[in-house]
């Protein structure tokens, strides 16, 4: 199967998970990101991340159209409320969470936890050995979510998010 075919299959796997295990919120719809979703993604990035760190139009365009990333979007009444961008690394045999965001009006409702379950399920389904991500040391809500999902700190990333803004590499290893 070529790279494009593998990405299509991964996208289908993500949608299948949604239909088998929907979030416990009324009216949530799931789709795979397309270029037409760029305005909604950019709008959400501005609300959720430091503008110097947020993914811009060019990066999102690349991630959606050309990379092997799968970006899963959750909508409620036509409004993007959460997304998850996953990048499988065959060489490292791991799945990287490139970005995960939940709109501030929809936090503490289980969407972040649901996206973490989705990530873990897909990593195991795709026979990857680990799930990992980077997080700002100051983002205690995200760190707590990741720790509750079983990820552990594997490295400290000095100045990763800018001068004196350190990050953590967090990782969850799966047993064979």
PDB file of C-alpha atoms in Angstrom:
ATOM      1  CA  UNK A   1       0.000   0.000   0.000  1.00  0.00           C
ATOM      2  CA  UNK A   2       1.447   3.385  -0.942  1.00  0.00           C
ATOM      3  CA  UNK A   3       1.807   6.266   1.521  1.00  0.00           C
ATOM      4  CA  UNK A   4      -1.442   7.896   0.377  1.00  0.00           C
ATOM      5  CA  UNK A   5      -3.317   4.621   0.787  1.00  0.00           C
ATOM      6  CA  UNK A   6      -1.915   4.167   4.293  1.00  0.00           C
ATOM      7  CA  UNK A   7      -3.040   7.666   5.254  1.00  0.00           C
ATOM      8  CA  UNK A   8      -6.542   6.980   3.888  1.00  0.00           C
ATOM      9  CA  UNK A   9      -6.726   3.772   5.918  1.00  0.00           C
ATOM     10  CA  UNK A  10      -5.572   5.581   9.071  1.00  0.00           C
ATOM     11  CA  UNK A  11      -8.233   8.239   8.502  1.00  0.00           C
ATOM     12  CA  UNK A  12     -10.883   5.538   8.114  1.00  0.00           C
ATOM     13  CA  UNK A  13      -9.660   3.883  11.327  1.00  0.00           C
ATOM     14  CA  UNK A  14     -10.117   7.179  13.195  1.00  0.00           C
ATOM     15  CA  UNK A  15     -13.653   7.624  11.872  1.00  0.00           C
ATOM     16  CA  UNK A  16     -14.502   4.014  12.743  1.00  0.00           C
ATOM     17  CA  UNK A  17     -13.363   4.639  16.326  1.00  0.00           C
ATOM     18  CA  UNK A  18     -15.660   7.666  16.513  1.00  0.00           C
ATOM     19  CA  UNK A  19     -18.685   5.653  15.397  1.00  0.00           C
ATOM     20  CA  UNK A  20     -17.890   2.758  17.737  1.00  0.00           C
ATOM     21  CA  UNK A  21     -17.018   4.948  20.742  1.00  0.00           C
ATOM     22  CA  UNK A  22     -18.686   8.351  20.346  1.00  0.00           C
ATOM     23  CA  UNK A  23     -17.936  11.093  22.892  1.00  0.00           C
ATOM     24  CA  UNK A  24     -20.595  11.489  25.578  1.00  0.00           C
ATOM     25  CA  UNK A  25     -21.708  14.911  24.361  1.00  0.00           C
ATOM     26  CA  UNK A  26     -24.811  15.550  22.284  1.00  0.00           C
ATOM     27  CA  UNK A  27     -24.427  16.707  18.715  1.00  0.00           C
ATOM     28  CA  UNK A  28     -20.701  16.001  18.269  1.00  0.00           C
ATOM     29  CA  UNK A  29     -19.719  15.194  14.698  1.00  0.00           C
ATOM     30  CA  UNK A  30     -16.355  13.902  13.548  1.00  0.00           C
ATOM     31  CA  UNK A  31     -14.491  14.375  10.284  1.00  0.00           C
ATOM     32  CA  UNK A  32     -11.005  14.232   8.858  1.00  0.00           C
ATOM     33  CA  UNK A  33      -9.499  17.656   8.159  1.00  0.00           C
ATOM     34  CA  UNK A  34      -9.542  18.994   4.613  1.00  0.00           C
ATOM     35  CA  UNK A  35      -8.077  22.189   3.211  1.00  0.00           C
ATOM     36  CA  UNK A  36     -11.524  23.785   3.454  1.00  0.00           C
ATOM     37  CA  UNK A  37     -11.225  23.435   7.262  1.00  0.00           C
ATOM     38  CA  UNK A  38      -8.204  25.765   7.432  1.00  0.00           C
ATOM     39  CA  UNK A  39     -10.158  28.845   8.609  1.00  0.00           C
ATOM     40  CA  UNK A  40     -11.701  26.914  11.516  1.00  0.00           C
ATOM     41  CA  UNK A  41      -8.347  25.375  12.486  1.00  0.00           C
ATOM     42  CA  UNK A  42      -6.561  28.724  12.377  1.00  0.00           C
ATOM     43  CA  UNK A  43      -9.324  30.352  14.427  1.00  0.00           C
ATOM     44  CA  UNK A  44      -9.045  27.642  17.075  1.00  0.00           C
ATOM     45  CA  UNK A  45      -5.237  27.863  17.113  1.00  0.00           C
ATOM     46  CA  UNK A  46      -5.480  31.559  17.974  1.00  0.00           C
ATOM     47  CA  UNK A  47      -7.661  30.771  20.995  1.00  0.00           C
ATOM     48  CA  UNK A  48      -5.736  27.775  22.274  1.00  0.00           C
ATOM     49  CA  UNK A  49      -2.053  28.539  21.733  1.00  0.00           C
ATOM     50  CA  UNK A  50       0.498  31.294  22.080  1.00  0.00           C
ATOM     51  CA  UNK A  51       0.535  33.094  18.700  1.00  0.00           C
ATOM     52  CA  UNK A  52       4.279  32.522  18.373  1.00  0.00           C
ATOM     53  CA  UNK A  53       3.789  28.771  18.782  1.00  0.00           C
ATOM     54  CA  UNK A  54       0.490  28.180  17.001  1.00  0.00           C
ATOM     55  CA  UNK A  55       0.552  26.352  13.688  1.00  0.00           C
ATOM     56  CA  UNK A  56       0.097  28.786  10.828  1.00  0.00           C
ATOM     57  CA  UNK A  57      -1.725  28.445   7.522  1.00  0.00           C
ATOM     58  CA  UNK A  58       1.319  27.057   5.704  1.00  0.00           C
ATOM     59  CA  UNK A  59       1.978  24.360   8.306  1.00  0.00           C
ATOM     60  CA  UNK A  60      -1.672  23.280   8.473  1.00  0.00           C
ATOM     61  CA  UNK A  61      -1.857  23.190   4.675  1.00  0.00           C
ATOM     62  CA  UNK A  62       1.174  20.900   4.606  1.00  0.00           C
ATOM     63  CA  UNK A  63      -0.077  18.663   7.447  1.00  0.00           C
ATOM     64  CA  UNK A  64      -3.468  18.191   5.795  1.00  0.00           C
ATOM     65  CA  UNK A  65      -2.485  17.910   2.140  1.00  0.00           C
ATOM     66  CA  UNK A  66       1.030  16.493   1.993  1.00  0.00           C
ATOM     67  CA  UNK A  67       2.156  14.865   5.220  1.00  0.00           C
ATOM     68  CA  UNK A  68       1.268  11.480   6.641  1.00  0.00           C
ATOM     69  CA  UNK A  69      -0.571  13.183   9.537  1.00  0.00           C
ATOM     70  CA  UNK A  70      -4.166  12.377  10.300  1.00  0.00           C
ATOM     71  CA  UNK A  71      -6.080  15.334  11.707  1.00  0.00           C
ATOM     72  CA  UNK A  72      -9.396  14.510  13.351  1.00  0.00           C
ATOM     73  CA  UNK A  73     -11.872  17.343  13.868  1.00  0.00           C
ATOM     74  CA  UNK A  74     -14.809  17.391  16.290  1.00  0.00           C
ATOM     75  CA  UNK A  75     -17.663  19.768  15.532  1.00  0.00           C
ATOM     76  CA  UNK A  76     -20.759  20.753  17.454  1.00  0.00           C
ATOM     77  CA  UNK A  77     -23.399  22.642  15.470  1.00  0.00           C
ATOM     78  CA  UNK A  78     -20.932  23.462  12.670  1.00  0.00           C
ATOM     79  CA  UNK A  79     -18.379  24.895  15.139  1.00  0.00           C
ATOM     80  CA  UNK A  80     -14.971  23.275  15.560  1.00  0.00           C
ATOM     81  CA  UNK A  81     -14.713  22.375  19.249  1.00  0.00           C
ATOM     82  CA  UNK A  82     -11.659  20.078  19.300  1.00  0.00           C
ATOM     83  CA  UNK A  83      -9.043  18.527  17.093  1.00  0.00           C
ATOM     84  CA  UNK A  84      -6.214  16.035  17.185  1.00  0.00           C
ATOM     85  CA  UNK A  85      -3.274  15.870  14.780  1.00  0.00           C
ATOM     86  CA  UNK A  86      -1.434  12.528  14.770  1.00  0.00           C
ATOM     87  CA  UNK A  87       1.830  11.682  13.018  1.00  0.00           C
ATOM     88  CA  UNK A  88       2.952   8.048  12.853  1.00  0.00           C
ATOM     89  CA  UNK A  89       6.720   7.495  12.844  1.00  0.00           C
ATOM     90  CA  UNK A  90       7.509   4.067  11.437  1.00  0.00           C
ATOM     91  CA  UNK A  91      11.242   4.420  12.140  1.00  0.00           C
ATOM     92  CA  UNK A  92      10.610   5.129  15.803  1.00  0.00           C
ATOM     93  CA  UNK A  93       7.566   2.837  15.811  1.00  0.00           C
ATOM     94  CA  UNK A  94       5.607   5.500  17.621  1.00  0.00           C
ATOM     95  CA  UNK A  95       2.644   7.798  17.196  1.00  0.00           C
ATOM     96  CA  UNK A  96       3.248  11.470  17.879  1.00  0.00           C
ATOM     97  CA  UNK A  97       0.471  13.776  18.960  1.00  0.00           C
ATOM     98  CA  UNK A  98       1.530  16.848  16.977  1.00  0.00           C
ATOM     99  CA  UNK A  99      -1.332  18.930  18.319  1.00  0.00           C
ATOM    100  CA  UNK A 100      -4.401  18.477  20.486  1.00  0.00           C
ATOM    101  CA  UNK A 101      -6.776  21.315  21.272  1.00  0.00           C
ATOM    102  CA  UNK A 102     -10.175  21.718  22.877  1.00  0.00           C
ATOM    103  CA  UNK A 103     -11.972  25.058  22.621  1.00  0.00           C
ATOM    104  CA  UNK A 104     -12.118  26.707  26.042  1.00  0.00           C
ATOM    105  CA  UNK A 105     -15.949  26.670  26.083  1.00  0.00           C
ATOM    106  CA  UNK A 106     -15.888  22.881  25.700  1.00  0.00           C
ATOM    107  CA  UNK A 107     -13.189  21.980  28.203  1.00  0.00           C
ATOM    108  CA  UNK A 108     -13.856  19.741  31.199  1.00  0.00           C
ATOM    109  CA  UNK A 109     -16.496  17.835  29.225  1.00  0.00           C
ATOM    110  CA  UNK A 110     -14.407  14.785  28.335  1.00  0.00           C
ATOM    111  CA  UNK A 111     -13.357  15.688  24.784  1.00  0.00           C
ATOM    112  CA  UNK A 112      -9.635  15.819  25.601  1.00  0.00           C
ATOM    113  CA  UNK A 113      -9.866  12.474  27.389  1.00  0.00           C
ATOM    114  CA  UNK A 114     -11.776  11.018  24.432  1.00  0.00           C
ATOM    115  CA  UNK A 115      -9.084  12.254  22.005  1.00  0.00           C
ATOM    116  CA  UNK A 116      -6.395  10.670  24.184  1.00  0.00           C
ATOM    117  CA  UNK A 117      -8.285   7.347  24.155  1.00  0.00           C
ATOM    118  CA  UNK A 118      -8.544   7.647  20.373  1.00  0.00           C
ATOM    119  CA  UNK A 119      -4.767   8.232  20.135  1.00  0.00           C
ATOM    120  CA  UNK A 120      -3.977   5.202  22.267  1.00  0.00           C
ATOM    121  CA  UNK A 121      -6.417   2.991  20.411  1.00  0.00           C
ATOM    122  CA  UNK A 122      -5.063   3.979  17.001  1.00  0.00           C
ATOM    123  CA  UNK A 123      -1.424   3.567  18.077  1.00  0.00           C
ATOM    124  CA  UNK A 124      -2.150   0.021  19.185  1.00  0.00           C
ATOM    125  CA  UNK A 125      -4.295  -0.772  16.139  1.00  0.00           C
ATOM    126  CA  UNK A 126      -1.462   0.427  13.886  1.00  0.00           C
ATOM    127  CA  UNK A 127       1.020  -1.777  15.825  1.00  0.00           C
ATOM    128  CA  UNK A 128       3.088   1.129  17.092  1.00  0.00           C
ATOM    129  CA  UNK A 129       5.074   0.725  20.281  1.00  0.00           C
ATOM    130  CA  UNK A 130       4.553   4.131  21.855  1.00  0.00           C
ATOM    131  CA  UNK A 131       2.532   7.314  21.980  1.00  0.00           C
ATOM    132  CA  UNK A 132       4.369  10.553  22.653  1.00  0.00           C
ATOM    133  CA  UNK A 133       4.031  14.327  22.626  1.00  0.00           C
ATOM    134  CA  UNK A 134       5.600  17.559  23.801  1.00  0.00           C
ATOM    135  CA  UNK A 135       3.864  19.878  26.247  1.00  0.00           C
ATOM    136  CA  UNK A 136       4.658  23.266  27.765  1.00  0.00           C
ATOM    137  CA  UNK A 137       5.714  22.893  31.415  1.00  0.00           C
ATOM    138  CA  UNK A 138       3.317  25.719  32.290  1.00  0.00           C
ATOM    139  CA  UNK A 139       0.286  23.988  30.771  1.00  0.00           C
ATOM    140  CA  UNK A 140      -0.810  22.161  33.911  1.00  0.00           C
ATOM    141  CA  UNK A 141      -4.253  21.206  32.578  1.00  0.00           C
ATOM    142  CA  UNK A 142      -2.732  19.444  29.563  1.00  0.00           C
ATOM    143  CA  UNK A 143      -0.009  17.796  31.649  1.00  0.00           C
ATOM    144  CA  UNK A 144      -2.648  16.474  34.056  1.00  0.00           C
ATOM    145  CA  UNK A 145      -4.730  15.079  31.181  1.00  0.00           C
ATOM    146  CA  UNK A 146      -1.682  13.344  29.703  1.00  0.00           C
ATOM    147  CA  UNK A 147      -0.600  11.913  33.057  1.00  0.00           C
ATOM    148  CA  UNK A 148      -4.125  10.622  33.701  1.00  0.00           C
ATOM    149  CA  UNK A 149      -3.937   8.996  30.259  1.00  0.00           C
ATOM    150  CA  UNK A 150      -0.820   7.091  31.300  1.00  0.00           C
ATOM    151  CA  UNK A 151       1.908   9.208  29.706  1.00  0.00           C
ATOM    152  CA  UNK A 152       5.050   9.785  31.731  1.00  0.00           C
ATOM    153  CA  UNK A 153       7.716  12.437  31.405  1.00  0.00           C
ATOM    154  CA  UNK A 154      10.679  11.073  29.465  1.00  0.00           C
ATOM    155  CA  UNK A 155      12.703  14.274  28.957  1.00  0.00           C
ATOM    156  CA  UNK A 156      12.808  17.948  29.811  1.00  0.00           C
ATOM    157  CA  UNK A 157      13.111  20.204  26.759  1.00  0.00           C
ATOM    158  CA  UNK A 158      14.965  23.375  27.718  1.00  0.00           C
ATOM    159  CA  UNK A 159      13.677  26.535  26.010  1.00  0.00           C
ATOM    160  CA  UNK A 160      11.513  24.382  23.715  1.00  0.00           C
ATOM    161  CA  UNK A 161       8.696  26.937  23.644  1.00  0.00           C
ATOM    162  CA  UNK A 162      10.962  29.997  23.667  1.00  0.00           C
ATOM    163  CA  UNK A 163      13.406  31.603  26.063  1.00  0.00           C
ATOM    164  CA  UNK A 164      12.749  30.242  29.569  1.00  0.00           C
ATOM    165  CA  UNK A 165       9.631  28.367  28.346  1.00  0.00           C
ATOM    166  CA  UNK A 166      10.523  24.755  28.895  1.00  0.00           C
ATOM    167  CA  UNK A 167       8.707  21.742  27.595  1.00  0.00           C
ATOM    168  CA  UNK A 168       8.339  18.133  28.555  1.00  0.00           C
ATOM    169  CA  UNK A 169       8.500  15.112  26.295  1.00  0.00           C
ATOM    170  CA  UNK A 170       5.860  12.672  27.528  1.00  0.00           C
ATOM    171  CA  UNK A 171       5.529   9.088  26.432  1.00  0.00           C
ATOM    172  CA  UNK A 172       3.403   5.992  26.861  1.00  0.00           C
ATOM    173  CA  UNK A 173       4.913   2.658  25.868  1.00  0.00           C
ATOM    174  CA  UNK A 174       2.683  -0.243  24.881  1.00  0.00           C
ATOM    175  CA  UNK A 175       3.535  -3.835  25.645  1.00  0.00           C
ATOM    176  CA  UNK A 176       4.009  -6.234  22.757  1.00  0.00           C
TER     177      UNK A 176
END
